[in-house]
Amino acid sequence: MGVVRKWIFPILRLLLLAALAAALVKIAFFPDNAEASDPAQPSGQITQPEVAVALGNITNEVTLKGSVAADPAVAVTATGMGKVDEVFVSVGQWVDAGTKLYDIKVETVPEPVEGVGPDGMPTIAQPKPTISYAKVFAPIGGTLTALTVLEGQQLAVGDTTGQIAPPSFSVTGALSPEQQYRLVSKPTEAMIAITGGPAPFQCTGLTITTPLPGTGDGAGTATGGAGTGTAGGTGTTVRCAVPADITVFAGLAADITIAAGSAENVLTIPTTAVKGSAENGTVFAPLPDGGTEERPVVLGLNDGTSVEIVSGLAEGDTILEFVPGAPPALDAGCMPMPGGGVACEGK
């Protein structure tokens, strides 16, 4: 037993250390695949993700940030040329549509009458002027916020003489050009959610107005209810009338959700896979040799994430998930930086 401990174990230990040292030397200086470890040669491959065309459901809803605004006042205009005869209302008074506000005394001078006198000489007679009264009525129901006429004041047809503020409200919001593509069906209703207000409700009479070139301030004219007014802003404006039984206040923030159609069991692909977002587009199909083939497609509904394929592809077709060369899609709250990279809120 003493011989084993004194000679055998030390010799085995030395042999094991020698074998380990030899293995390390071979790995370090004599690798088996030295020719494949050249760092100057690429060892990876870049593959583009693909996606298959599949059946799905699409609900096209556009959500906008908006606010509650009182409907604009409607002007009161003179309907005759003459002097104000009598004023029947006062500023601050509530008036119903059709209420007589004031009337105008109109004198009409007839044409001279030519004749022949007793002496046979031609004569010209001037008849007396005729008197009529032009009545001015309230164009809508509301509060008379201004009335600038006085008895005896001379007016001409079309002169603005006051204004009436209706008791109604509307929700307005700005619509970007890209969102207009998703509302080509011209919806007439929207769902409104008032911040800190009542439960979401449906509003009717939805209008989408775009300012005409050369209007100066870029205001678009919106028509709703009994009067017309100007929707402020420099772009396309969405306006929707708040029902009379809903209590709101001017300045409240609101979310406007506009439904513009839905489709079930239709061919869909991600919006990132198609070049174009409305009517016509192009997708890229992979080829066996590693290249791609462009395929034109006709587009339908778009929910912002997926788009309907009306024609150009069949169920199961494989296409690239991202358009080659397109910038990466940004998450909500993120924006590209001028020097490169992306900045996101809270990150």
Coordinates of C-alpha atoms in Angstrom, one line a residue:
M1 CA 0.0 0.0 0.0
G2 CA 2.9 2.4 0.7
V3 CA 4.4 1.7 -2.7
V4 CA 1.1 2.7 -4.5
R5 CA 0.9 6.0 -2.6
K6 CA 4.5 6.8 -3.0
W7 CA 5.0 5.8 -6.7
I8 CA 1.9 4.8 -8.6
F9 CA -0.4 7.9 -7.8
P10 CA 2.3 10.5 -8.5
I11 CA 3.2 8.8 -11.8
L12 CA -0.5 8.8 -12.9
R13 CA -0.9 12.4 -11.9
L14 CA 2.1 13.4 -14.0
L15 CA 0.7 11.5 -17.0
L16 CA -2.6 13.2 -16.8
L17 CA -1.0 16.7 -16.6
A18 CA 1.1 15.9 -19.6
A19 CA -1.9 14.8 -21.7
L20 CA -3.8 17.9 -20.8
A21 CA -0.9 20.1 -21.8
A22 CA -0.5 18.3 -25.1
A23 CA -4.2 18.8 -25.9
L24 CA -4.0 22.5 -25.1
V25 CA -1.0 22.9 -27.4
K26 CA -2.8 21.2 -30.3
I27 CA -5.9 23.3 -29.9
A28 CA -3.9 26.5 -29.7
F29 CA -1.4 26.0 -32.5
F30 CA -2.7 23.2 -34.7
P31 CA -6.5 23.6 -35.2
D32 CA -8.3 21.2 -37.6
N33 CA -10.2 23.9 -39.5
A34 CA -7.7 26.6 -39.6
E35 CA -8.6 27.5 -43.2
A36 CA -12.2 28.2 -42.2
S37 CA -11.4 30.6 -39.3
D38 CA -10.3 33.5 -41.5
P39 CA -12.0 36.6 -39.9
A40 CA -11.9 38.4 -43.3
Q41 CA -14.4 35.9 -44.7
P42 CA -18.1 36.3 -43.9
S43 CA -19.5 33.3 -42.1
G44 CA -23.3 34.4 -41.8
Q45 CA -26.1 34.8 -44.2
I46 CA -28.8 37.5 -44.3
T47 CA -32.3 36.2 -44.9
Q48 CA -35.5 38.3 -45.3
P49 CA -38.5 37.2 -43.4
E50 CA -41.4 35.9 -45.4
V51 CA -45.2 35.8 -44.8
A52 CA -48.0 33.8 -46.4
V53 CA -51.2 35.3 -47.7
A54 CA -54.0 34.2 -45.4
L55 CA -57.7 34.7 -44.9
G56 CA -58.7 37.1 -42.2
N57 CA -61.1 39.8 -41.0
I58 CA -60.5 43.6 -41.3
T59 CA -62.3 46.4 -39.6
N60 CA -61.3 49.8 -40.9
E61 CA -61.6 52.3 -38.0
V62 CA -59.9 55.7 -38.0
T63 CA -59.4 57.3 -34.5
L64 CA -58.6 61.0 -34.2
K65 CA -58.0 63.3 -31.3
G66 CA -60.5 66.1 -31.3
S67 CA -62.3 68.7 -29.1
V68 CA -65.7 70.0 -28.3
A69 CA -66.6 73.4 -29.8
A70 CA -69.7 75.5 -29.8
D71 CA -71.3 75.7 -33.2
P72 CA -70.5 79.1 -34.9
A73 CA -72.9 81.9 -34.7
V74 CA -75.0 82.7 -37.8
A75 CA -75.2 86.2 -39.2
V76 CA -78.3 88.3 -39.5
T77 CA -78.5 90.2 -42.8
A78 CA -80.7 92.9 -44.1
T79 CA -83.3 91.8 -46.7
G80 CA -84.1 95.3 -48.1
M81 CA -82.7 98.7 -48.8
G82 CA -84.1 101.5 -46.8
K83 CA -84.4 102.8 -43.2
V84 CA -85.0 100.6 -40.1
D85 CA -88.6 101.1 -39.2
E86 CA -88.9 99.2 -35.9
V87 CA -86.8 96.8 -33.8
F88 CA -88.7 94.0 -32.0
V89 CA -85.9 92.2 -30.0
S90 CA -82.9 93.0 -27.9
V91 CA -79.4 91.5 -27.5
G92 CA -79.2 88.6 -25.2
Q93 CA -82.7 87.4 -25.9
W94 CA -83.5 83.9 -27.0
V95 CA -85.2 83.8 -30.4
D96 CA -86.7 80.9 -32.3
A97 CA -86.1 80.3 -36.0
G98 CA -88.4 82.6 -37.9
T99 CA -88.8 85.2 -35.2
K100 CA -89.2 88.8 -36.6
L101 CA -86.2 90.8 -35.5
Y102 CA -86.8 94.2 -37.2
D103 CA -88.3 95.6 -40.4
I104 CA -87.1 98.0 -43.0
K105 CA -89.1 100.7 -44.6
V106 CA -88.5 100.5 -48.3
E107 CA -89.5 103.4 -50.7
T108 CA -89.8 102.4 -54.3
V109 CA -89.8 105.3 -56.8
P110 CA -91.8 104.4 -59.9
E111 CA -90.6 105.3 -63.4
P112 CA -91.7 108.8 -64.7
V113 CA -94.8 108.7 -66.8
E114 CA -94.7 110.5 -70.1
G115 CA -97.8 112.2 -71.5
V116 CA -99.2 115.1 -73.5
G117 CA -100.4 118.4 -72.0
P118 CA -103.5 120.4 -73.0
D119 CA -101.4 122.5 -75.2
G120 CA -100.2 119.4 -77.0
M121 CA -96.7 119.6 -75.5
P122 CA -95.1 116.4 -74.1
T123 CA -95.1 116.2 -70.3
I124 CA -93.4 114.0 -67.7
A125 CA -95.2 113.1 -64.5
Q126 CA -93.4 111.7 -61.4
P127 CA -95.7 109.3 -59.5
K128 CA -95.5 109.2 -55.7
P129 CA -93.1 106.6 -54.3
T130 CA -94.7 103.4 -53.0
I131 CA -94.0 102.2 -49.4
S132 CA -93.3 98.6 -48.4
Y133 CA -91.8 96.9 -45.4
A134 CA -89.0 94.2 -45.6
K135 CA -89.1 92.0 -42.6
V136 CA -85.9 90.4 -41.2
F137 CA -86.4 87.0 -39.5
A138 CA -84.1 84.9 -37.3
P139 CA -82.3 82.3 -39.5
I140 CA -81.9 79.8 -36.7
G141 CA -83.0 79.4 -33.1
G142 CA -80.5 80.6 -30.5
T143 CA -79.3 83.5 -28.4
L144 CA -79.2 86.9 -30.1
T145 CA -75.6 87.9 -29.3
A146 CA -75.4 91.0 -31.4
L147 CA -77.8 93.4 -33.1
T148 CA -76.3 96.6 -34.5
V149 CA -79.4 98.3 -36.0
L150 CA -81.2 101.5 -34.8
E151 CA -84.5 102.9 -35.9
G152 CA -84.0 105.2 -38.8
Q153 CA -80.7 103.6 -39.8
Q154 CA -80.1 103.3 -43.5
L155 CA -79.4 99.8 -44.7
A156 CA -78.5 98.0 -47.9
V157 CA -79.5 94.5 -49.0
G158 CA -77.0 92.0 -47.5
D159 CA -75.6 94.3 -44.7
T160 CA -74.7 92.2 -41.6
T161 CA -76.7 93.5 -38.7
G162 CA -76.3 90.9 -36.0
Q163 CA -75.6 87.3 -35.2
I164 CA -77.3 84.4 -33.4
A165 CA -75.4 81.8 -31.4
P166 CA -77.0 78.3 -31.6
P167 CA -77.1 76.2 -28.4
S168 CA -75.6 73.2 -30.2
F169 CA -72.1 71.8 -30.1
S170 CA -69.9 69.8 -32.4
V171 CA -66.8 67.7 -32.1
T172 CA -64.0 68.6 -34.5
G173 CA -60.7 67.0 -35.3
A174 CA -57.9 67.2 -37.9
L175 CA -57.6 64.5 -40.5
S176 CA -54.2 63.8 -42.1
P177 CA -53.9 63.1 -45.9
E178 CA -52.9 59.5 -45.2
Q179 CA -56.1 58.9 -43.1
Q180 CA -58.2 60.4 -45.9
Y181 CA -57.3 57.3 -48.0
R182 CA -59.0 55.2 -45.4
L183 CA -62.2 57.2 -45.5
V184 CA -63.0 57.2 -49.2
S185 CA -66.4 55.7 -48.5
K186 CA -67.5 59.1 -46.9
P187 CA -69.0 57.9 -43.6
T188 CA -71.7 60.0 -42.0
E189 CA -71.4 58.9 -38.4
A190 CA -68.8 58.5 -35.7
M191 CA -68.4 57.3 -32.1
I192 CA -67.4 60.0 -29.7
A193 CA -65.7 59.4 -26.3
I194 CA -65.5 62.6 -24.2
T195 CA -62.6 62.8 -21.8
G196 CA -64.1 62.9 -18.3
G197 CA -67.6 63.1 -19.8
P198 CA -70.5 60.8 -20.4
A199 CA -70.4 57.3 -21.9
P200 CA -69.3 57.1 -25.6
F201 CA -72.1 58.1 -27.9
Q202 CA -72.8 58.2 -31.6
C203 CA -72.9 61.5 -33.5
T204 CA -74.5 62.1 -36.9
G205 CA -74.1 64.5 -39.7
L206 CA -70.3 63.8 -40.0
T207 CA -68.7 66.2 -42.5
I208 CA -65.1 66.1 -43.9
T209 CA -64.1 69.5 -45.3
T210 CA -60.9 70.6 -47.0
P211 CA -60.0 74.3 -47.4
L212 CA -60.1 75.6 -50.9
P213 CA -56.8 77.0 -52.4
G214 CA -56.4 80.7 -51.7
T215 CA -58.7 80.9 -48.7
G216 CA -56.0 82.7 -46.7
D217 CA -56.4 81.3 -43.2
G218 CA -57.1 77.8 -44.6
A219 CA -60.5 77.6 -43.0
G220 CA -62.9 75.1 -44.4
T221 CA -66.6 75.7 -44.5
A222 CA -68.7 73.1 -42.7
T223 CA -72.4 72.8 -42.9
G224 CA -74.5 71.3 -40.2
G225 CA -77.9 71.7 -38.6
A226 CA -79.7 75.0 -39.3
G227 CA -76.7 77.2 -40.0
T228 CA -73.3 77.3 -41.6
G229 CA -70.0 78.2 -40.1
T230 CA -66.2 78.0 -40.5
A231 CA -64.2 75.2 -39.2
G232 CA -60.8 76.5 -38.1
G233 CA -57.5 74.9 -39.0
T234 CA -55.2 74.7 -42.0
G235 CA -55.9 71.1 -43.0
T236 CA -58.8 68.8 -43.6
T237 CA -61.3 69.0 -40.7
V238 CA -63.8 66.4 -39.4
R239 CA -66.9 67.8 -37.7
C240 CA -69.7 65.8 -36.1
A241 CA -72.8 67.2 -34.4
V242 CA -73.3 66.3 -30.7
P243 CA -76.8 65.1 -30.0
A244 CA -79.0 67.6 -28.1
D245 CA -79.5 65.3 -25.2
I246 CA -75.8 65.0 -24.5
T247 CA -74.3 67.5 -22.1
V248 CA -70.9 68.8 -23.1
F249 CA -68.9 72.0 -22.8
A250 CA -66.6 73.8 -25.2
G251 CA -63.0 72.8 -24.9
L252 CA -63.4 69.2 -23.7
A253 CA -61.0 66.7 -25.3
A254 CA -62.6 63.9 -27.3
D255 CA -61.6 60.8 -29.2
I256 CA -63.4 60.4 -32.6
T257 CA -63.6 56.9 -34.0
I258 CA -64.9 56.7 -37.5
A259 CA -65.9 53.3 -38.9
A260 CA -65.3 53.0 -42.6
G261 CA -66.2 49.4 -43.4
S262 CA -65.4 45.9 -42.5
A263 CA -64.8 42.6 -44.3
E264 CA -64.7 39.0 -43.2
N265 CA -62.8 36.0 -44.7
V266 CA -60.8 38.1 -47.2
L267 CA -57.1 37.8 -48.3
T268 CA -54.9 39.9 -46.0
I269 CA -51.2 40.7 -45.7
P270 CA -49.3 43.0 -43.3
T271 CA -49.1 46.6 -44.4
T272 CA -45.3 46.3 -44.2
A273 CA -45.4 43.8 -47.0
V274 CA -46.9 46.1 -49.7
K275 CA -45.5 49.2 -51.4
G276 CA -48.5 51.6 -51.4
S277 CA -51.4 51.8 -49.0
A278 CA -54.5 52.6 -51.1
E279 CA -56.1 51.3 -54.3
N280 CA -53.0 49.8 -56.0
G281 CA -49.8 48.4 -54.6
T282 CA -46.8 46.2 -55.2
V283 CA -45.6 43.1 -53.2
F284 CA -42.3 41.2 -53.6
A285 CA -42.3 37.4 -54.0
P286 CA -39.1 35.5 -53.3
L287 CA -37.5 33.5 -56.1
P288 CA -35.6 30.1 -55.8
D289 CA -32.3 31.8 -56.8
G290 CA -32.5 34.3 -53.9
G291 CA -34.0 37.2 -55.9
T292 CA -37.4 38.8 -55.7
E293 CA -40.2 39.3 -58.2
E294 CA -42.5 42.3 -58.1
R295 CA -46.3 41.6 -58.2
P296 CA -48.9 44.3 -58.6
V297 CA -52.0 44.0 -56.4
V298 CA -55.3 45.7 -55.9
L299 CA -55.9 46.8 -52.3
G300 CA -59.1 47.0 -50.3
L301 CA -59.7 47.9 -46.6
N302 CA -56.8 48.9 -44.5
D303 CA -56.9 48.9 -40.7
G304 CA -53.4 50.3 -40.2
T305 CA -51.8 46.9 -39.6
S306 CA -53.2 44.6 -42.3
V307 CA -54.5 45.4 -45.7
E308 CA -57.1 43.5 -47.8
I309 CA -55.9 42.0 -51.2
V310 CA -58.7 42.3 -53.7
S311 CA -56.7 40.7 -56.6
G312 CA -53.1 39.9 -57.5
L313 CA -52.4 37.1 -54.9
A314 CA -53.9 33.8 -53.9
E315 CA -54.2 32.2 -50.4
G316 CA -50.9 30.6 -49.4
D317 CA -48.7 32.7 -51.7
T318 CA -45.4 33.6 -50.0
I319 CA -44.2 37.2 -50.1
L320 CA -41.5 39.2 -48.3
E321 CA -42.8 40.5 -45.0
F322 CA -41.1 43.9 -45.5
V323 CA -40.7 45.9 -48.7
P324 CA -37.0 45.8 -49.7
G325 CA -35.2 49.1 -48.9
A326 CA -38.2 50.5 -46.9
P327 CA -37.4 52.3 -43.6
P328 CA -38.3 50.3 -40.5
A329 CA -41.7 50.9 -39.1
L330 CA -41.6 53.0 -35.9
D331 CA -43.5 52.2 -32.8
A332 CA -46.0 54.7 -31.4
G333 CA -44.3 57.6 -29.7
C334 CA -41.0 57.1 -31.6
M335 CA -39.4 59.3 -34.3
P336 CA -36.2 59.2 -36.3
M337 CA -33.3 61.4 -35.2
P338 CA -31.5 63.7 -37.7
G339 CA -28.1 62.0 -37.0
G340 CA -29.6 58.5 -37.2
G341 CA -31.3 56.3 -34.8
V342 CA -34.7 56.4 -33.2
A343 CA -35.9 58.3 -30.1
C344 CA -39.0 57.1 -28.2
E345 CA -40.9 58.8 -25.4
G346 CA -40.1 57.5 -22.0
K347 CA -37.1 55.5 -23.3

